[in-house]
mmCIF file of C-alpha atoms in Angstrom:
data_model
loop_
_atom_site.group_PDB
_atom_site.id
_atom_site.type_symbol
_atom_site.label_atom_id
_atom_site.label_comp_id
_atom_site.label_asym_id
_atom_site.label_seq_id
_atom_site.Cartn_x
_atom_site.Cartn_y
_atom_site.Cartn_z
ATOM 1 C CA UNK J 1 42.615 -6.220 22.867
ATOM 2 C CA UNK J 2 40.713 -8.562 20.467
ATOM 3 C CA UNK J 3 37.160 -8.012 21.997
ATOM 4 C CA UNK J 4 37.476 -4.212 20.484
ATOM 5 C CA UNK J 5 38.563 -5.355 16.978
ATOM 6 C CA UNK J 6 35.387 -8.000 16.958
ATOM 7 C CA UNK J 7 33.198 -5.081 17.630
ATOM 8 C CA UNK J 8 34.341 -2.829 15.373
ATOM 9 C CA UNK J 9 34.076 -5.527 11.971
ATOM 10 C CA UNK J 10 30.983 -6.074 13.563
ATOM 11 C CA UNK J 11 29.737 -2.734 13.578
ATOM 12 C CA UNK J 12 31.140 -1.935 10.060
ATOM 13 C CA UNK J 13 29.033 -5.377 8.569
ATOM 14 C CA UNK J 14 26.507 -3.744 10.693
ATOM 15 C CA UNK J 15 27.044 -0.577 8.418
ATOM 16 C CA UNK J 16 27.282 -2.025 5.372
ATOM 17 C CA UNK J 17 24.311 -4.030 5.727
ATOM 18 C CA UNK J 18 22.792 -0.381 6.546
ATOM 19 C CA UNK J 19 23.645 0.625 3.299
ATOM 20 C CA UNK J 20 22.351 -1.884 1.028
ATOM 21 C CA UNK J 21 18.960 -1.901 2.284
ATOM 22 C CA UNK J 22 18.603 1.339 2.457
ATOM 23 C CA UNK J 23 19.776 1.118 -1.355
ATOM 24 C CA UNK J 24 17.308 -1.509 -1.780
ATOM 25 C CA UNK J 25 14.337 0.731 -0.678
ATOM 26 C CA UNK J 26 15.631 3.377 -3.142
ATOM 27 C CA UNK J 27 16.029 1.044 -5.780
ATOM 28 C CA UNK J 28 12.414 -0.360 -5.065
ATOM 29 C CA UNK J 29 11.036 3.468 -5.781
ATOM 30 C CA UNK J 30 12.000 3.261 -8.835
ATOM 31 C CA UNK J 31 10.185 0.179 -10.007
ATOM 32 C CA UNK J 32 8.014 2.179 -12.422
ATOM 33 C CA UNK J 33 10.980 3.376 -14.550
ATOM 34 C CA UNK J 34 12.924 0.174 -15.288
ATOM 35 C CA UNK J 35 11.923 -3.714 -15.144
ATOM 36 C CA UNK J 36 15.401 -4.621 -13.219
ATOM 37 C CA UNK J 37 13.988 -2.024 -10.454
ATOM 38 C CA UNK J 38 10.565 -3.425 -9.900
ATOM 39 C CA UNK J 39 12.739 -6.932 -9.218
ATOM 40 C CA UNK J 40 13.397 -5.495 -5.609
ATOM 41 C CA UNK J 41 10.405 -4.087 -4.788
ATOM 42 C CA UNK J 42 8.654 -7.872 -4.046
ATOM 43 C CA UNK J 43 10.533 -8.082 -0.634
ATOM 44 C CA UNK J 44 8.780 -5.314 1.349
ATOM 45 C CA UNK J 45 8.085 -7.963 4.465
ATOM 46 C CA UNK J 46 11.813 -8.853 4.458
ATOM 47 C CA UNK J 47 12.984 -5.273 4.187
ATOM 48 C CA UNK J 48 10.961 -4.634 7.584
ATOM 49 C CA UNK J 49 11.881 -7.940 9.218
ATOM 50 C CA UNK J 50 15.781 -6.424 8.379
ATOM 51 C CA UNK J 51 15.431 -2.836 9.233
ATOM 52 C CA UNK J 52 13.661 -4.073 12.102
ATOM 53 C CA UNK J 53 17.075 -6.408 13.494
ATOM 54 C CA UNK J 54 19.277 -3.405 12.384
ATOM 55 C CA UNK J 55 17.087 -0.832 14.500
ATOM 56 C CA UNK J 56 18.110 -3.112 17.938
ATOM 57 C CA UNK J 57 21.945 -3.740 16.417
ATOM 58 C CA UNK J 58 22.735 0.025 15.963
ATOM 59 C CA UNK J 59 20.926 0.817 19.184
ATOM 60 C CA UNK J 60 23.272 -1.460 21.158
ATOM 61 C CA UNK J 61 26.268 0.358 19.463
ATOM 62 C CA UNK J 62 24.422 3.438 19.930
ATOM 63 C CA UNK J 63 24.668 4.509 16.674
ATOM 64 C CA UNK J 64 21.163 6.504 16.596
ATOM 65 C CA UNK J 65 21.714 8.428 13.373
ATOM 66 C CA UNK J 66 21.578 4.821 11.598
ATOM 67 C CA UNK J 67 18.634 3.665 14.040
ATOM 68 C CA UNK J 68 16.681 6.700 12.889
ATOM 69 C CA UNK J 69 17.275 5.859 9.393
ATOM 70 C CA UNK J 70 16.751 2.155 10.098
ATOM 71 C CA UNK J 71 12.894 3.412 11.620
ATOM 72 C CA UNK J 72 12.125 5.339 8.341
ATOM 73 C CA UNK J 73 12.559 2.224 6.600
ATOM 74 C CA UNK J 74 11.047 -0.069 8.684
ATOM 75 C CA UNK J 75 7.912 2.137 8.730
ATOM 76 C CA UNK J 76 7.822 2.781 4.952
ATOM 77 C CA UNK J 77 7.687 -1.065 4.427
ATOM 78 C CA UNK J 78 5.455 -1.829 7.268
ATOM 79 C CA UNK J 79 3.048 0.964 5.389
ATOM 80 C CA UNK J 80 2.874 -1.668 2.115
ATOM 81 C CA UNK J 81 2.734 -4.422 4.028
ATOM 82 C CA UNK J 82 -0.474 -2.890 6.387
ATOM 83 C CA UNK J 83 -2.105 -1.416 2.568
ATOM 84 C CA UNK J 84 -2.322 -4.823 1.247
ATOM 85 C CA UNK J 85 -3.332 -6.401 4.500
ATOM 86 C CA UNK J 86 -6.441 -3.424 4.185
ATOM 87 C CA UNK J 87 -6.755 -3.740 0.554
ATOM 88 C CA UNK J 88 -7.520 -7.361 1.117
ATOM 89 C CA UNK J 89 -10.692 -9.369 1.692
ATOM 90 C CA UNK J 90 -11.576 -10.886 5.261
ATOM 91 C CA UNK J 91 -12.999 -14.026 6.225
ATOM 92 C CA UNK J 92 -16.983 -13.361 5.651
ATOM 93 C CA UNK J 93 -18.471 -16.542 5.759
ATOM 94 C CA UNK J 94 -18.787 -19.389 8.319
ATOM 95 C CA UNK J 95 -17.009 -22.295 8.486
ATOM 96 C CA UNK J 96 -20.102 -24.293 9.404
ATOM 97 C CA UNK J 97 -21.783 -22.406 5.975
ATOM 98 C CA UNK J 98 -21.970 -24.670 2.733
ATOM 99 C CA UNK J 99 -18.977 -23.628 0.664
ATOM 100 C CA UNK J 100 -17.316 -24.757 -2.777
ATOM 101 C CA UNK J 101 -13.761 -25.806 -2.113
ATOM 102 C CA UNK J 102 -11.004 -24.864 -5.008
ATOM 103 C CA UNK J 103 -7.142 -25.800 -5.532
ATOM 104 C CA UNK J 104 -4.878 -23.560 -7.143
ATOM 105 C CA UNK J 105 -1.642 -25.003 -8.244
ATOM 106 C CA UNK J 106 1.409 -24.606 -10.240
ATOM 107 C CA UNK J 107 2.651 -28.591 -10.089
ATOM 108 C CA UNK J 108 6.373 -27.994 -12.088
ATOM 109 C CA UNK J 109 6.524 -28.860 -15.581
ATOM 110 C CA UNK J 110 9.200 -31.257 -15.249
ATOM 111 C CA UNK J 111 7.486 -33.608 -12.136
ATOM 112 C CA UNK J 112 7.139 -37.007 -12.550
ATOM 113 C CA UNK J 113 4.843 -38.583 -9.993
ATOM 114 C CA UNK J 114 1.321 -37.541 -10.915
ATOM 115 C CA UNK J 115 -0.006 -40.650 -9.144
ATOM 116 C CA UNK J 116 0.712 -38.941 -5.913
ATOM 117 C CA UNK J 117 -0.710 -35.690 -7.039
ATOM 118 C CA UNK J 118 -3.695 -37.298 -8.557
ATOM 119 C CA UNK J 119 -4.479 -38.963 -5.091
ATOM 120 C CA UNK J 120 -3.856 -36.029 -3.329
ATOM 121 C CA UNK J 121 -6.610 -33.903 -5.361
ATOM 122 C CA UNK J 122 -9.033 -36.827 -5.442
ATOM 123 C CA UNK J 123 -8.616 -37.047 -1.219
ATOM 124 C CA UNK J 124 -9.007 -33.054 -1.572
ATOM 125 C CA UNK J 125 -12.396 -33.667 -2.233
ATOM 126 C CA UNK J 126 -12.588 -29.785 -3.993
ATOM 127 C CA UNK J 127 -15.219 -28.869 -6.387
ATOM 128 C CA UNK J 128 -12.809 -27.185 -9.182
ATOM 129 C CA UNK J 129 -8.828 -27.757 -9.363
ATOM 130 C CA UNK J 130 -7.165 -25.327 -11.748
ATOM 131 C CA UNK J 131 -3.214 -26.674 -12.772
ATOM 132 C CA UNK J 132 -0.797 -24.369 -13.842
ATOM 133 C CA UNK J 133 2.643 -25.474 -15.735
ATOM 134 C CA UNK J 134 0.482 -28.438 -16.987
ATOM 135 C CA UNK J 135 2.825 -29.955 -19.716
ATOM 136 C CA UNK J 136 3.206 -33.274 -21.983
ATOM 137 C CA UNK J 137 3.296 -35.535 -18.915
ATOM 138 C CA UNK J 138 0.330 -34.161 -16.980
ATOM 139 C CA UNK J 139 -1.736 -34.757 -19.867
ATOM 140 C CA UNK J 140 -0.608 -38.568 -20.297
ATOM 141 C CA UNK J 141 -1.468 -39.169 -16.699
ATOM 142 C CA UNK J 142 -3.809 -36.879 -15.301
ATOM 143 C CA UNK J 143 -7.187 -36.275 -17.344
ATOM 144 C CA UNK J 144 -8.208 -40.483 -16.878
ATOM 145 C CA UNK J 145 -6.879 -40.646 -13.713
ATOM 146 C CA UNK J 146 -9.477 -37.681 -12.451
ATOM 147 C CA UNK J 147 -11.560 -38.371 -14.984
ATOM 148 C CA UNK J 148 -14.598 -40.108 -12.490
ATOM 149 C CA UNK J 149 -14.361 -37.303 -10.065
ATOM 150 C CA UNK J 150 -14.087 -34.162 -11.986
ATOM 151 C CA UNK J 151 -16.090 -35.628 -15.547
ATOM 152 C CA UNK J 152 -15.791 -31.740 -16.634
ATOM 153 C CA UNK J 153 -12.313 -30.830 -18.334
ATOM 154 C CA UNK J 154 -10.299 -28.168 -19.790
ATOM 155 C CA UNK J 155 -6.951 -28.981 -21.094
ATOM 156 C CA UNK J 156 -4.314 -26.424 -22.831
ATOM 157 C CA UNK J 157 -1.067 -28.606 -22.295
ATOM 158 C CA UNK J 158 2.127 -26.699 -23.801
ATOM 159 C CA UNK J 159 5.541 -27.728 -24.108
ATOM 160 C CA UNK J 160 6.417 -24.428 -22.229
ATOM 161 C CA UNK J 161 5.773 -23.575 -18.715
ATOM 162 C CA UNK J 162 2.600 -22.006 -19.472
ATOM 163 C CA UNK J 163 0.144 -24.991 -19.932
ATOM 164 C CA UNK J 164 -3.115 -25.025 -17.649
ATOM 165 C CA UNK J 165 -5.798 -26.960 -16.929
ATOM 166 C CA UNK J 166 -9.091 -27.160 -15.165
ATOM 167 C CA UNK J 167 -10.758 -30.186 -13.533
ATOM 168 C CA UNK J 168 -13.997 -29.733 -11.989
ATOM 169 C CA UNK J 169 -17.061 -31.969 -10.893
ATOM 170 C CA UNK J 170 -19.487 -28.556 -11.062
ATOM 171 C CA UNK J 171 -20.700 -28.032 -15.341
ATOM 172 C CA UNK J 172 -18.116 -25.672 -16.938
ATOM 173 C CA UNK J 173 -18.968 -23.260 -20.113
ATOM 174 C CA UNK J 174 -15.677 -22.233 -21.905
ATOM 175 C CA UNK J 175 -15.878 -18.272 -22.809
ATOM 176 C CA UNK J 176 -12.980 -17.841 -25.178
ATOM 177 C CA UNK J 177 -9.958 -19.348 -26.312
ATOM 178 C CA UNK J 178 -8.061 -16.526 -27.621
ATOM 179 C CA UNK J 179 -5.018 -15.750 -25.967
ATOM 180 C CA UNK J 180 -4.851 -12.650 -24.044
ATOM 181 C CA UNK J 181 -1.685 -11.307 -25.707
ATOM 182 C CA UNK J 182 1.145 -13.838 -26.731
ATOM 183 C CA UNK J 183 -0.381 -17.674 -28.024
ATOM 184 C CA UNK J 184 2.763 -18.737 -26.218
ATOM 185 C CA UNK J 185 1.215 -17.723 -22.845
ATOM 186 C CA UNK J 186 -2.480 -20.185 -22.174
ATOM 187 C CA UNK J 187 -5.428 -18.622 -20.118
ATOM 188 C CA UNK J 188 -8.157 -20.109 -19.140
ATOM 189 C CA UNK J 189 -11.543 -18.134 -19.157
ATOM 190 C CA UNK J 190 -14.584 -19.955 -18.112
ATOM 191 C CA UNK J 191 -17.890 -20.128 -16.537
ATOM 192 C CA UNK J 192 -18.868 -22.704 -13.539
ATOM 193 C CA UNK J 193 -22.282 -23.399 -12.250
ATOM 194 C CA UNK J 194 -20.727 -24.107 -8.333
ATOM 195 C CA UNK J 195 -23.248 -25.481 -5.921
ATOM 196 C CA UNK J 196 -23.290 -22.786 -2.983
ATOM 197 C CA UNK J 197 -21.477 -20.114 -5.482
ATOM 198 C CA UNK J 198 -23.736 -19.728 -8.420
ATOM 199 C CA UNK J 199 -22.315 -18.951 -12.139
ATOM 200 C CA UNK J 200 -18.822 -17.624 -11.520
ATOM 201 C CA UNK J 201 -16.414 -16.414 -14.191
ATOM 202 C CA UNK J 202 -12.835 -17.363 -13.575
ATOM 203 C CA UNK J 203 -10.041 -16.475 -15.319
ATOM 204 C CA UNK J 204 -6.550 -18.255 -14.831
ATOM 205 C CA UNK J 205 -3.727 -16.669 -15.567
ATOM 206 C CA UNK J 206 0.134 -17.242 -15.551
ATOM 207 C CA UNK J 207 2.109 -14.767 -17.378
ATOM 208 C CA UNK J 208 6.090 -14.812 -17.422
ATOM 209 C CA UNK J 209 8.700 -14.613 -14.809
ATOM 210 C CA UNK J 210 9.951 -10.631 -14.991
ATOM 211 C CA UNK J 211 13.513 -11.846 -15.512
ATOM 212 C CA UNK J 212 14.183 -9.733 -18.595
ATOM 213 C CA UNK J 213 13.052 -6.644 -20.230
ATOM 214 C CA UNK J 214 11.151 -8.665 -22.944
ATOM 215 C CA UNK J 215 9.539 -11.080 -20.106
ATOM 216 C CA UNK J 216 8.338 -8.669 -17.904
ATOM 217 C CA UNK J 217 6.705 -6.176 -20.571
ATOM 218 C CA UNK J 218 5.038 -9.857 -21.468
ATOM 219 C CA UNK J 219 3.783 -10.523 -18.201
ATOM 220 C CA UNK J 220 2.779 -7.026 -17.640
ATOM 221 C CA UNK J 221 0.587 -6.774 -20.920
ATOM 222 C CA UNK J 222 -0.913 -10.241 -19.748
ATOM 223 C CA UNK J 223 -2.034 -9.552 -16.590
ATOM 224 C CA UNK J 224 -2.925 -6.100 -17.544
ATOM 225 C CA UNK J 225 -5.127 -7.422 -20.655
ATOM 226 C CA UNK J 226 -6.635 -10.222 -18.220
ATOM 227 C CA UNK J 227 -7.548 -7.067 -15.876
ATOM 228 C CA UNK J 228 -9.529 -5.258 -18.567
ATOM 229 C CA UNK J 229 -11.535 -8.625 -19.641
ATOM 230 C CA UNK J 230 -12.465 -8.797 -16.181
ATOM 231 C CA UNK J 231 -13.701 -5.668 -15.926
ATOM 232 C CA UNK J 232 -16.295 -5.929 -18.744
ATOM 233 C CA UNK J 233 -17.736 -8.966 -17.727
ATOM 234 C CA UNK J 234 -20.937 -9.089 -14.992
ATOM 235 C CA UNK J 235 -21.429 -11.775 -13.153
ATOM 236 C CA UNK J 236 -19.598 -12.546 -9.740
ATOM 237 C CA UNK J 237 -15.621 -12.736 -10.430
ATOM 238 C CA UNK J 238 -12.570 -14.840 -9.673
ATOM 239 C CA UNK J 239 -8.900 -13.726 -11.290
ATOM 240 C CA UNK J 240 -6.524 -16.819 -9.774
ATOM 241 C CA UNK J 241 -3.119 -17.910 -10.904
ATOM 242 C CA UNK J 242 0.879 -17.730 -10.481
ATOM 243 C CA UNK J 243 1.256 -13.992 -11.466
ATOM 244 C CA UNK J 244 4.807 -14.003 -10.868
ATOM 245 C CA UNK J 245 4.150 -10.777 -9.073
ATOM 246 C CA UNK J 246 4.153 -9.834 -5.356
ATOM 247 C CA UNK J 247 1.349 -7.729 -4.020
ATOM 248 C CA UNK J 248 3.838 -4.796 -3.893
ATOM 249 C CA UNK J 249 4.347 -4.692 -7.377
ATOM 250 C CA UNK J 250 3.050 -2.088 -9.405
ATOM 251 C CA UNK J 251 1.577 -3.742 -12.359
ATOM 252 C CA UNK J 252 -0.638 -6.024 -9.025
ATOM 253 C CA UNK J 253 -1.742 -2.580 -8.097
ATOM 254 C CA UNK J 254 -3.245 -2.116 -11.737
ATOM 255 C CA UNK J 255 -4.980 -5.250 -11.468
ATOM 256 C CA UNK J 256 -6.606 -4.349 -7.994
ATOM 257 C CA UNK J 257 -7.373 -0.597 -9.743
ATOM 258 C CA UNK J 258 -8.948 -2.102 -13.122
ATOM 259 C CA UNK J 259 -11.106 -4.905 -11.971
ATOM 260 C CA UNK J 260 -12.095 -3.822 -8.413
ATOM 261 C CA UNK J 261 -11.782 -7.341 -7.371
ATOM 262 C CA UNK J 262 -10.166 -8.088 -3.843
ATOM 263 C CA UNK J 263 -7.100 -10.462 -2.505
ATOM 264 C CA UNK J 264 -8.334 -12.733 0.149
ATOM 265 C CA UNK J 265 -7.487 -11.632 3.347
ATOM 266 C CA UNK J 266 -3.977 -13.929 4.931
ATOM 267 C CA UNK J 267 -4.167 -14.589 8.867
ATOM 268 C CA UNK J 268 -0.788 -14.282 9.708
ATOM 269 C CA UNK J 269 1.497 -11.558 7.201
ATOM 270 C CA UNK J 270 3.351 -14.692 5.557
ATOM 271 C CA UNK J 271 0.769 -17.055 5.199
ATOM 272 C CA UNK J 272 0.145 -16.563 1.468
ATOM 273 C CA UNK J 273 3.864 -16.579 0.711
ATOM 274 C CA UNK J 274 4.398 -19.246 -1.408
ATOM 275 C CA UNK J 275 7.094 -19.419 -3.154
ATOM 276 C CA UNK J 276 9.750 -21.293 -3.123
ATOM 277 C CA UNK J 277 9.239 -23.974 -1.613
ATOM 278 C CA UNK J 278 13.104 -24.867 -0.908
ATOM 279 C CA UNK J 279 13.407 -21.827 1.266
ATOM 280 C CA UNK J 280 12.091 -23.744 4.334
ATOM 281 C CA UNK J 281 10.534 -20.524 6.095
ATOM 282 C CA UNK J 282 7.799 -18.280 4.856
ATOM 283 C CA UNK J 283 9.940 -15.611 6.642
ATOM 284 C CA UNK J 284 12.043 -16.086 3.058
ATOM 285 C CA UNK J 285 9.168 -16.702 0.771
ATOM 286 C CA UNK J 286 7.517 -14.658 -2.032
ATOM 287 C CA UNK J 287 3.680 -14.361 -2.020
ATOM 288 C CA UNK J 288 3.303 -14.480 -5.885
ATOM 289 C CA UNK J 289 0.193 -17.289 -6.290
ATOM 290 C CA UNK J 290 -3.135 -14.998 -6.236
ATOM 291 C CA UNK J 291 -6.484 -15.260 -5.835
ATOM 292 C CA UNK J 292 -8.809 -12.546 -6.074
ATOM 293 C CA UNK J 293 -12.558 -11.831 -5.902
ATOM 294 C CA UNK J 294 -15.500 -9.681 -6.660
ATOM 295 C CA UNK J 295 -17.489 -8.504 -3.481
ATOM 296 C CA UNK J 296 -20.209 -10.581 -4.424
ATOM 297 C CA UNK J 297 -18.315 -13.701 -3.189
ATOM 298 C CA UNK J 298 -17.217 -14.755 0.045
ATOM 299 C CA UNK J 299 -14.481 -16.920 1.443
ATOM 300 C CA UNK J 300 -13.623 -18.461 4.836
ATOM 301 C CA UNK J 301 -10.975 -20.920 4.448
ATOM 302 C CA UNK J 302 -7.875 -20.553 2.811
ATOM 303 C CA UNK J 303 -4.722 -23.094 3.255
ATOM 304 C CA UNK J 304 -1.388 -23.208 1.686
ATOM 305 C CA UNK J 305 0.808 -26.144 2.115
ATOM 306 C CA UNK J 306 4.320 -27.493 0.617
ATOM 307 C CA UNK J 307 5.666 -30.796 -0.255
ATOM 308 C CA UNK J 308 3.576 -31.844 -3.177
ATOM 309 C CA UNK J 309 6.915 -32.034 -5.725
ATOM 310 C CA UNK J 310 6.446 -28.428 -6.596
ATOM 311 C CA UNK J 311 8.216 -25.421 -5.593
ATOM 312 C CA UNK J 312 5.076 -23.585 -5.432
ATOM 313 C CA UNK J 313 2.246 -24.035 -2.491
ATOM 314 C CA UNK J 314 -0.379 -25.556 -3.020
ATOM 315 C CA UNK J 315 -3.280 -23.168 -2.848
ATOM 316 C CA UNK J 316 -6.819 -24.285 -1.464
ATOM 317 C CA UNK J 317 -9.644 -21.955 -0.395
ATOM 318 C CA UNK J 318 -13.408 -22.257 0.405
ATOM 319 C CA UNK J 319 -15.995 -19.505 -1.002
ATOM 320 C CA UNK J 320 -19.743 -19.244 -1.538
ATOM 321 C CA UNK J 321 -22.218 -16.576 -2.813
ATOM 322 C CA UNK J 322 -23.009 -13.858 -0.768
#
C-alpha cells in the first residue's frame, strides 16, 4: 500500500511545480508594467529546460491536460531563446585571419589577489582589457603592474561597484567623461586605433543590479542613454559591459532596437551565461555580461571561463574589420 501513497505526493509536487512555472511565465509577461516582474523574465532557458522535465513527468502519470500546458510553455520560451539566438551575430571571420583579441571583465570589488589576475591578463596576450567593479585596490596594484604591456590607460576607480577601467597596448582617444545619467554610475567612452580593427568606438557600461524600484529605473535610464549615444556616433561600434540584464529583458531589447548593433552569436545556448560563478553549471547561470557590435565588425572567437576570484566569467573574444 505505500507504493500508491509515493506516487500520489509525487504527482501532487509534480502539480505544484506545474503551477509555479506556469505562474512564472505569467509573471514574466508582465515585465513591462512593474520592475519586480521583469526580475523573472531573465530565466527563459530554465523555464524550457523545466517545462521540458515536466512534459515527460505528467506524461508518465498520464496527466495530458498538464502535458499540453507544459508544451505551450516550453514552446513560448524556446521562441525567446531561438529570437536571440537569430538576433545574434555569427562567427564571420577565420580563425587563421589576423584579429584583435579583447577581455571583458567584472573582477569583484572586494578581491584581493590582483597578482594572479595581473598575470593572467599579461599571459592573455589581448590587445584591450576593459575591468569592471575596478575599486581602491585595483588601482594600488594594477595600473604599474600592466603598465609595460598595455602603456595606454583609463582609470575611473570608485568606492562603489561601478569603477572601470581600460588597459590597452593599441593608442586610445577618450570621447567624454560625462556620466551618462547618475555620476555615481562610471562609463567609459573611447576611441582605439586596433591593428586589424581600425578606429572603433567602445562604450563600457555597467549600470545597477534591478533589485529595487529606484535601481532598476537607474539601470534602465543608463543603458537606455548609452543606447542613444551609440546611435549618433559613425564609425564601427562596440557597446560591452555587465548590464545586469539578460537578453530577454525588455530594456536589452531597446538597446538592440536603438543602436542596431548585434550580440555575438554563442555556440552552444548556455555558453554566454555567466553569471554566477558559484552555481557550478551554466544550466543555472544568467547570461548578463554583453558584448555587442556594429555590422561593420566581425568576430570569430569568443571564450568564457570561471575561476579567476570573480563571480562573473571572464569574457574574451577576437574581432577584426570587415
Amino acid at each position: 500500500m505505500a507504493t500508491p501513497v509515493r506516487t500520489s505526493k509525487l504527482e501532487t509536487l509534480t502539480v505544484i511545480a506545474g503551477f509555479i512555472l506556469v505562474a512564472l511565465n505569467i509573471m514574466a509577461a508582465g515585465q513591462h508594467y512593474a520592475w519586480f516582474l521583469e526580475l523573472t523574465v531573465h530565466f527563459r532557458p530554465q523555464y524550457a529546460l523545466a517545462a521540458a522535465t515536466l512534459v515527460i513527468v505528467f506524461a508518465c502519470f498520464s496527466a495530458w491536460r498538464w502535458v499540453f500546458v507544459m508544451l505551450v510553455v516550453l514552446g513560448l520560451n524556446s521562441w525567446f531563446v531561438a529570437q536571440h539566438y537569430i538576433e545574434s551575430e555569427p562567427p564571420w571571420a577565420l580563425e587563421t585571419q589576423p584579429s584583435d583579441q579583447m577581455i571583458l571583465f567584472n573582477i569583484n570589488r572586494d578581491r584581493r589577489d590582483f597578482q594572479r589576475l595581473a598575470d593572467r591578463l599579461i599571459n592573455s596576450q589581448a590587445t584591450l582589457i576593459i575591468l569592471q567593479e575596478y575599486g581602491p585596490n585595483a588601482e594600488a596594484a594594477l595600473p604599474e603592474k600592466l603598465f609595460a604591456t598595455y602603456p595606454f590607460q583609463m582609470r575611473l576607480p570608485a568606492e562603489n561597484h561601478f569603477g572601470m577601467a581600460v588597459f590597452s597596448r593599441a593608442p586610445l582617444t577618450p570621447l567624454t567623461a560625462d556620466p551618462l545619467v547618475d555620476d555615481r554610475v562610471k562609463s567609459l567612452r573611447f576611441t582605439a586605433t586596433l591593428p586589424h580593427s581600425g578606429t572603433v568606438t567602445i562604450t563600457a557600461v555597467h549600470p545597477p543590479s534591478p533589485m529595487s524600484r529606484g535601481d532598476a529605473r537607474m539601470r534602465n535610464n543608463e543603458l537606455i542613454e548609452a543606447a542613444s549615444w551609440v546611435a549618433s556616433q559613425v564609425s564601427p561600434q562596440i557597446l560591452l559591459g555587465d548590464f545586469n540584464a539578460t537578453p530577454y529583458s525588455h530594456v536589452y531589447q531597446t538597446i538592440l532596437t536603438q543602436t542596431g548593433l548585434r550580440p555575438l552569436r554563442p555556440t552552444q545556448p548556455f555558453d554566454l551565461a555567466s553569471w554566477p560563478d558559484f552555481m557550478g553549471t551554466d544550466l543555472m547561470r544568467l547570461a548578463i555580461d554583453h558584448v555587442l557590435i556594429s555590422d561593420d565588425l566581425a568576430f570569430h572567437k569568443l571564450e568564457k571561463t570561471f575561476g579567476h576570484g570573480s563571480d562573473h566569467a571572464m569574457i574574451s573574444l577576437s574581432l577584426q574589420g570587415r
